[in-house]
Amino acid sequence: MKDSCETPEVHEGVIKAALSAMPSDDEISVMAARFKAISEPSRLKILLALSAGELCVEHISKAVGGGQSAVSHQLKTLKDNRIIKSRRSGKNILYSVDDDHIMAMIRAAKEHLHHE
């Protein structure tokens, strides 16, 4: 089996379509950073907890089984990647999902766990 096409000119349309579907290098970097952010298990657990609604660090820590310091560190990564947002309510900072597209991917991945 060959790794190259014998008639590359026939495939120009396919190549143009592939190139037009390709985001810029900067956009690919942002996409990769966001995938990296959600691929870490503790951050994924945080996002799954936040899918139920707005939570403070203490509640997130209890929901995911982590220490508040570690959870705060993971929240910063998610916030830096604009996946979650925060707001102050009295003495508490409440966190919530800021990117519904990311959550749609997570829901799809969760549903796929049971797909045969």
Tab-separated table of N, CA and C in Angstrom:
chain	number	residue	atom	x	y	z
A	1	MET	N	0.840	-1.182	0.000
A	1	MET	CA	0.000	0.000	0.000
A	1	MET	C	0.881	1.240	0.000
A	2	LYS	N	0.546	2.202	-0.863
A	2	LYS	CA	1.315	3.435	-0.970
A	2	LYS	C	0.815	4.474	0.028
A	3	ASP	N	1.740	5.344	0.442
A	3	ASP	CA	1.376	6.446	1.320
A	3	ASP	C	1.067	7.720	0.549
A	4	SER	N	1.286	7.731	-0.745
A	4	SER	CA	1.022	8.935	-1.528
A	4	SER	C	0.060	8.621	-2.672
A	5	CYS	N	-0.611	9.661	-3.147
A	5	CYS	CA	-1.567	9.503	-4.248
A	5	CYS	C	-0.819	9.481	-5.570
A	6	GLU	N	-1.296	8.669	-6.485
A	6	GLU	CA	-0.681	8.604	-7.811
A	6	GLU	C	-1.081	9.805	-8.666
A	7	THR	N	-2.273	10.344	-8.424
A	7	THR	CA	-2.761	11.485	-9.209
A	7	THR	C	-3.187	12.605	-8.262
A	8	PRO	N	-2.223	13.350	-7.710
A	8	PRO	CA	-2.553	14.379	-6.733
A	8	PRO	C	-3.461	15.480	-7.272
A	9	GLU	N	-3.424	15.749	-8.589
A	9	GLU	CA	-4.266	16.812	-9.138
A	9	GLU	C	-5.750	16.498	-9.011
A	10	VAL	N	-6.121	15.240	-8.936
A	10	VAL	CA	-7.516	14.830	-8.778
A	10	VAL	C	-8.039	15.233	-7.403
A	11	HIS	N	-7.155	15.359	-6.456
A	11	HIS	CA	-7.547	15.589	-5.072
A	11	HIS	C	-7.475	17.055	-4.636
A	12	GLU	N	-7.263	17.960	-5.562
A	12	GLU	CA	-7.144	19.377	-5.214
A	12	GLU	C	-8.381	19.889	-4.477
A	13	GLY	N	-9.556	19.478	-4.919
A	13	GLY	CA	-10.796	19.910	-4.266
A	13	GLY	C	-10.880	19.420	-2.832
A	14	VAL	N	-10.438	18.189	-2.620
A	14	VAL	CA	-10.451	17.613	-1.277
A	14	VAL	C	-9.478	18.363	-0.375
A	15	ILE	N	-8.322	18.680	-0.911
A	15	ILE	CA	-7.311	19.412	-0.144
A	15	ILE	C	-7.823	20.809	0.184
A	16	LYS	N	-8.435	21.484	-0.774
A	16	LYS	CA	-8.987	22.823	-0.523
A	16	LYS	C	-10.063	22.772	0.554
A	17	ALA	N	-10.908	21.749	0.518
A	17	ALA	CA	-11.955	21.608	1.539
A	17	ALA	C	-11.336	21.378	2.916
A	18	ALA	N	-10.296	20.556	2.963
A	18	ALA	CA	-9.619	20.298	4.240
A	18	ALA	C	-8.991	21.575	4.779
A	19	LEU	N	-8.364	22.349	3.914
A	19	LEU	CA	-7.744	23.601	4.339
A	19	LEU	C	-8.780	24.632	4.790
A	20	SER	N	-9.918	24.671	4.114
A	20	SER	CA	-10.941	25.649	4.497
A	20	SER	C	-11.595	25.282	5.834
A	21	ALA	N	-11.552	24.004	6.195
A	21	ALA	CA	-12.102	23.563	7.486
A	21	ALA	C	-11.116	23.784	8.629
A	22	MET	N	-9.881	24.142	8.314
A	22	MET	CA	-8.819	24.258	9.300
A	22	MET	C	-8.809	25.655	9.931
A	23	PRO	N	-8.965	25.724	11.256
A	23	PRO	CA	-8.840	27.027	11.930
A	23	PRO	C	-7.398	27.535	11.855
A	24	SER	N	-7.196	28.774	12.250
A	24	SER	CA	-5.845	29.334	12.278
A	24	SER	C	-5.018	28.630	13.352
A	25	ASP	N	-3.711	28.779	13.286
A	25	ASP	CA	-2.834	28.181	14.292
A	25	ASP	C	-3.149	28.706	15.694
A	26	ASP	N	-3.465	29.989	15.792
A	26	ASP	CA	-3.832	30.557	17.100
A	26	ASP	C	-5.114	29.921	17.638
A	27	GLU	N	-6.096	29.734	16.767
A	27	GLU	CA	-7.348	29.099	17.188
A	27	GLU	C	-7.122	27.647	17.592
A	28	ILE	N	-6.258	26.955	16.880
A	28	ILE	CA	-5.938	25.573	17.235
A	28	ILE	C	-5.268	25.522	18.599
A	29	SER	N	-4.399	26.484	18.884
A	29	SER	CA	-3.742	26.540	20.206
A	29	SER	C	-4.755	26.728	21.323
A	30	VAL	N	-5.736	27.597	21.105
A	30	VAL	CA	-6.783	27.818	22.110
A	30	VAL	C	-7.605	26.540	22.289
A	31	MET	N	-7.959	25.904	21.189
A	31	MET	CA	-8.729	24.661	21.265
A	31	MET	C	-7.956	23.596	22.042
A	32	ALA	N	-6.673	23.455	21.742
A	32	ALA	CA	-5.853	22.444	22.413
A	32	ALA	C	-5.752	22.742	23.909
A	33	ALA	N	-5.604	24.019	24.269
A	33	ALA	CA	-5.527	24.394	25.686
A	33	ALA	C	-6.825	24.059	26.405
A	34	ARG	N	-7.944	24.282	25.762
A	34	ARG	CA	-9.230	23.972	26.390
A	34	ARG	C	-9.433	22.465	26.522
A	35	PHE	N	-9.042	21.707	25.504
A	35	PHE	CA	-9.119	20.244	25.620
A	35	PHE	C	-8.218	19.750	26.749
A	36	LYS	N	-7.026	20.339	26.848
A	36	LYS	CA	-6.103	19.957	27.917
A	36	LYS	C	-6.714	20.283	29.278
A	37	ALA	N	-7.355	21.435	29.382
A	37	ALA	CA	-7.954	21.851	30.659
A	37	ALA	C	-9.053	20.897	31.101
A	38	ILE	N	-9.872	20.434	30.181
A	38	ILE	CA	-10.978	19.553	30.589
A	38	ILE	C	-10.577	18.091	30.656
A	39	SER	N	-9.386	17.748	30.153
A	39	SER	CA	-8.991	16.339	30.144
A	39	SER	C	-8.415	15.876	31.480
A	40	GLU	N	-8.068	16.792	32.357
A	40	GLU	CA	-7.526	16.413	33.663
A	40	GLU	C	-8.687	15.957	34.541
A	41	PRO	N	-8.620	14.754	35.144
A	41	PRO	CA	-9.769	14.185	35.855
A	41	PRO	C	-10.387	15.068	36.941
A	42	SER	N	-9.587	15.747	37.736
A	42	SER	CA	-10.197	16.557	38.802
A	42	SER	C	-10.930	17.764	38.227
A	43	ARG	N	-10.417	18.342	37.151
A	43	ARG	CA	-11.129	19.464	36.517
A	43	ARG	C	-12.404	18.977	35.853
A	44	LEU	N	-12.359	17.802	35.267
A	44	LEU	CA	-13.563	17.228	34.661
A	44	LEU	C	-14.627	16.986	35.726
A	45	LYS	N	-14.217	16.479	36.886
A	45	LYS	CA	-15.160	16.272	37.987
A	45	LYS	C	-15.765	17.602	38.438
A	46	ILE	N	-14.954	18.634	38.493
A	46	ILE	CA	-15.455	19.965	38.876
A	46	ILE	C	-16.515	20.422	37.879
A	47	LEU	N	-16.238	20.264	36.604
A	47	LEU	CA	-17.207	20.677	35.583
A	47	LEU	C	-18.495	19.873	35.675
A	48	LEU	N	-18.379	18.591	35.949
A	48	LEU	CA	-19.576	17.770	36.112
A	48	LEU	C	-20.377	18.228	37.332
A	49	ALA	N	-19.684	18.598	38.411
A	49	ALA	CA	-20.381	19.128	39.588
A	49	ALA	C	-21.067	20.449	39.248
A	50	LEU	N	-20.367	21.319	38.527
A	50	LEU	CA	-20.941	22.624	38.169
A	50	LEU	C	-22.066	22.506	37.152
A	51	SER	N	-22.165	21.371	36.488
A	51	SER	CA	-23.258	21.197	35.529
A	51	SER	C	-24.612	21.187	36.242
A	52	ALA	N	-24.591	20.932	37.560
A	52	ALA	CA	-25.820	20.950	38.355
A	52	ALA	C	-26.184	22.361	38.810
A	53	GLY	N	-25.248	23.314	38.654
A	53	GLY	CA	-25.529	24.688	39.047
A	53	GLY	C	-24.351	25.324	39.760
A	54	GLU	N	-24.547	26.557	40.126
A	54	GLU	CA	-23.531	27.396	40.757
A	54	GLU	C	-23.135	26.842	42.133
A	55	LEU	N	-21.819	26.814	42.405
A	55	LEU	CA	-21.321	26.288	43.671
A	55	LEU	C	-20.147	27.120	44.182
A	56	CYS	N	-19.974	27.133	45.513
A	56	CYS	CA	-18.796	27.751	46.113
A	56	CYS	C	-17.695	26.694	46.219
A	57	VAL	N	-16.469	27.121	46.537
A	57	VAL	CA	-15.329	26.207	46.612
A	57	VAL	C	-15.584	25.083	47.617
A	58	GLU	N	-16.157	25.407	48.770
A	58	GLU	CA	-16.409	24.381	49.783
A	58	GLU	C	-17.333	23.289	49.251
A	59	HIS	N	-18.404	23.700	48.581
A	59	HIS	CA	-19.343	22.717	48.033
A	59	HIS	C	-18.725	21.913	46.901
A	60	ILE	N	-17.923	22.577	46.066
A	60	ILE	CA	-17.234	21.861	44.981
A	60	ILE	C	-16.293	20.827	45.588
A	61	SER	N	-15.529	21.231	46.610
A	61	SER	CA	-14.572	20.325	47.270
A	61	SER	C	-15.269	19.081	47.804
A	62	LYS	N	-16.413	19.282	48.436
A	62	LYS	CA	-17.161	18.141	48.973
A	62	LYS	C	-17.730	17.276	47.853
A	63	ALA	N	-18.174	17.904	46.775
A	63	ALA	CA	-18.764	17.158	45.661
A	63	ALA	C	-17.726	16.309	44.925
A	64	VAL	N	-16.505	16.817	44.805
A	64	VAL	CA	-15.490	16.102	44.025
A	64	VAL	C	-14.487	15.350	44.892
A	65	GLY	N	-14.562	15.544	46.200
A	65	GLY	CA	-13.666	14.827	47.098
A	65	GLY	C	-12.242	15.331	47.086
A	66	GLY	N	-12.067	16.626	47.007
A	66	GLY	CA	-10.723	17.209	47.010
A	66	GLY	C	-10.601	18.303	48.048
A	67	GLY	N	-9.380	18.645	48.374
A	67	GLY	CA	-9.136	19.737	49.305
A	67	GLY	C	-9.433	21.080	48.657
A	68	GLN	N	-9.786	22.067	49.493
A	68	GLN	CA	-10.148	23.378	48.950
A	68	GLN	C	-9.000	24.033	48.194
A	69	SER	N	-7.778	23.863	48.678
A	69	SER	CA	-6.619	24.458	48.001
A	69	SER	C	-6.433	23.859	46.609
A	70	ALA	N	-6.517	22.529	46.521
A	70	ALA	CA	-6.362	21.855	45.225
A	70	ALA	C	-7.498	22.236	44.281
A	71	VAL	N	-8.707	22.295	44.812
A	71	VAL	CA	-9.864	22.674	43.989
A	71	VAL	C	-9.702	24.106	43.496
A	72	SER	N	-9.257	25.001	44.365
A	72	SER	CA	-9.051	26.397	43.961
A	72	SER	C	-8.043	26.493	42.824
A	73	HIS	N	-6.997	25.699	42.907
A	73	HIS	CA	-5.983	25.681	41.839
A	73	HIS	C	-6.606	25.226	40.517
A	74	GLN	N	-7.426	24.186	40.567
A	74	GLN	CA	-8.075	23.681	39.354
A	74	GLN	C	-9.102	24.683	38.815
A	75	LEU	N	-9.801	25.361	39.726
A	75	LEU	CA	-10.758	26.388	39.305
A	75	LEU	C	-10.057	27.509	38.550
A	76	LYS	N	-8.866	27.886	39.005
A	76	LYS	CA	-8.107	28.944	38.324
A	76	LYS	C	-7.789	28.531	36.892
A	77	THR	N	-7.365	27.289	36.706
A	77	THR	CA	-7.069	26.804	35.351
A	77	THR	C	-8.312	26.857	34.477
A	78	LEU	N	-9.436	26.406	35.005
A	78	LEU	CA	-10.687	26.434	34.238
A	78	LEU	C	-11.115	27.867	33.935
A	79	LYS	N	-10.917	28.747	34.896
A	79	LYS	CA	-11.286	30.157	34.699
A	79	LYS	C	-10.361	30.824	33.687
A	80	ASP	N	-9.053	30.538	33.774
A	80	ASP	CA	-8.088	31.104	32.820
A	80	ASP	C	-8.401	30.685	31.392
A	81	ASN	N	-8.997	29.514	31.232
A	81	ASN	CA	-9.375	29.022	29.904
A	81	ASN	C	-10.801	29.415	29.518
A	82	ARG	N	-11.406	30.242	30.317
A	82	ARG	CA	-12.755	30.780	30.086
A	82	ARG	C	-13.811	29.681	29.950
A	83	ILE	N	-13.621	28.631	30.749
A	83	ILE	CA	-14.586	27.540	30.767
A	83	ILE	C	-15.588	27.751	31.895
A	84	ILE	N	-15.133	28.376	32.978
A	84	ILE	CA	-16.013	28.730	34.091
A	84	ILE	C	-15.875	30.210	34.386
A	85	LYS	N	-16.815	30.718	35.180
A	85	LYS	CA	-16.766	32.115	35.627
A	85	LYS	C	-17.084	32.136	37.112
A	86	SER	N	-16.819	33.271	37.730
A	86	SER	CA	-17.107	33.406	39.155
A	86	SER	C	-17.781	34.740	39.421
A	87	ARG	N	-18.468	34.778	40.560
A	87	ARG	CA	-19.071	36.036	41.017
A	87	ARG	C	-19.079	36.006	42.534
A	88	ARG	N	-18.989	37.187	43.118
A	88	ARG	CA	-18.998	37.308	44.563
A	88	ARG	C	-20.436	37.437	45.057
A	89	SER	N	-20.732	36.716	46.129
A	89	SER	CA	-22.025	36.812	46.799
A	89	SER	C	-21.736	36.872	48.300
A	90	GLY	N	-21.729	38.073	48.835
A	90	GLY	CA	-21.343	38.246	50.235
A	90	GLY	C	-19.885	37.873	50.415
A	91	LYS	N	-19.619	36.945	51.327
A	91	LYS	CA	-18.244	36.501	51.572
A	91	LYS	C	-17.829	35.355	50.647
A	92	ASN	N	-18.773	34.810	49.910
A	92	ASN	CA	-18.496	33.653	49.051
A	92	ASN	C	-18.222	34.048	47.612
A	93	ILE	N	-17.421	33.232	46.960
A	93	ILE	CA	-17.251	33.322	45.511
A	93	ILE	C	-17.932	32.091	44.934
A	94	LEU	N	-18.872	32.337	44.048
A	94	LEU	CA	-19.636	31.254	43.424
A	94	LEU	C	-19.136	31.026	42.007
A	95	TYR	N	-18.991	29.768	41.653
A	95	TYR	CA	-18.486	29.379	40.339
A	95	TYR	C	-19.601	28.744	39.523
A	96	SER	N	-19.550	28.978	38.221
A	96	SER	CA	-20.523	28.383	37.312
A	96	SER	C	-19.872	28.194	35.948
A	97	VAL	N	-20.510	27.396	35.133
A	97	VAL	CA	-20.018	27.125	33.782
A	97	VAL	C	-20.194	28.373	32.932
A	98	ASP	N	-19.160	28.700	32.158
A	98	ASP	CA	-19.205	29.865	31.285
A	98	ASP	C	-19.151	29.474	29.813
A	99	ASP	N	-19.039	28.178	29.528
A	99	ASP	CA	-18.921	27.727	28.148
A	99	ASP	C	-19.832	26.523	27.924
A	100	ASP	N	-21.015	26.802	27.440
A	100	ASP	CA	-21.993	25.737	27.210
A	100	ASP	C	-21.543	24.750	26.136
A	101	HIS	N	-20.693	25.207	25.215
A	101	HIS	CA	-20.194	24.293	24.185
A	101	HIS	C	-19.313	23.210	24.809
A	102	ILE	N	-18.467	23.593	25.750
A	102	ILE	CA	-17.623	22.618	26.449
A	102	ILE	C	-18.514	21.625	27.191
A	103	MET	N	-19.545	22.123	27.844
A	103	MET	CA	-20.440	21.231	28.588
A	103	MET	C	-21.198	20.295	27.641
A	104	ALA	N	-21.519	20.762	26.459
A	104	ALA	CA	-22.181	19.889	25.477
A	104	ALA	C	-21.243	18.744	25.083
A	105	MET	N	-19.959	19.043	24.942
A	105	MET	CA	-18.990	17.983	24.623
A	105	MET	C	-18.873	17.001	25.782
A	106	ILE	N	-18.872	17.518	26.998
A	106	ILE	CA	-18.770	16.649	28.174
A	106	ILE	C	-20.016	15.772	28.288
A	107	ARG	N	-21.191	16.356	28.056
A	107	ARG	CA	-22.426	15.560	28.086
A	107	ARG	C	-22.387	14.466	27.024
A	108	ALA	N	-21.900	14.814	25.839
A	108	ALA	CA	-21.809	13.819	24.764
A	108	ALA	C	-20.832	12.708	25.145
A	109	ALA	N	-19.717	13.061	25.747
A	109	ALA	CA	-18.740	12.052	26.179
A	109	ALA	C	-19.334	11.164	27.264
A	110	LYS	N	-20.089	11.771	28.172
A	110	LYS	CA	-20.739	11.006	29.247
A	110	LYS	C	-21.768	10.034	28.671
A	111	GLU	N	-22.561	10.491	27.718
A	111	GLU	CA	-23.537	9.622	27.066
A	111	GLU	C	-22.851	8.503	26.298
A	112	HIS	N	-21.711	8.806	25.727
A	112	HIS	CA	-20.983	7.818	24.936
A	112	HIS	C	-20.430	6.685	25.805
A	113	LEU	N	-20.272	6.912	27.088
A	113	LEU	CA	-19.799	5.864	27.992
A	113	LEU	C	-20.694	4.638	27.939
A	114	HIS	N	-21.971	4.840	27.705
A	114	HIS	CA	-22.955	3.752	27.714
A	114	HIS	C	-23.335	3.301	26.303
A	115	HIS	N	-22.651	3.836	25.311
A	115	HIS	CA	-22.916	3.475	23.923
A	115	HIS	C	-22.219	2.175	23.593
A	116	GLU	N	-22.904	1.293	22.927
A	116	GLU	CA	-22.281	0.009	22.553
A	116	GLU	C	-22.122	-0.098	21.068
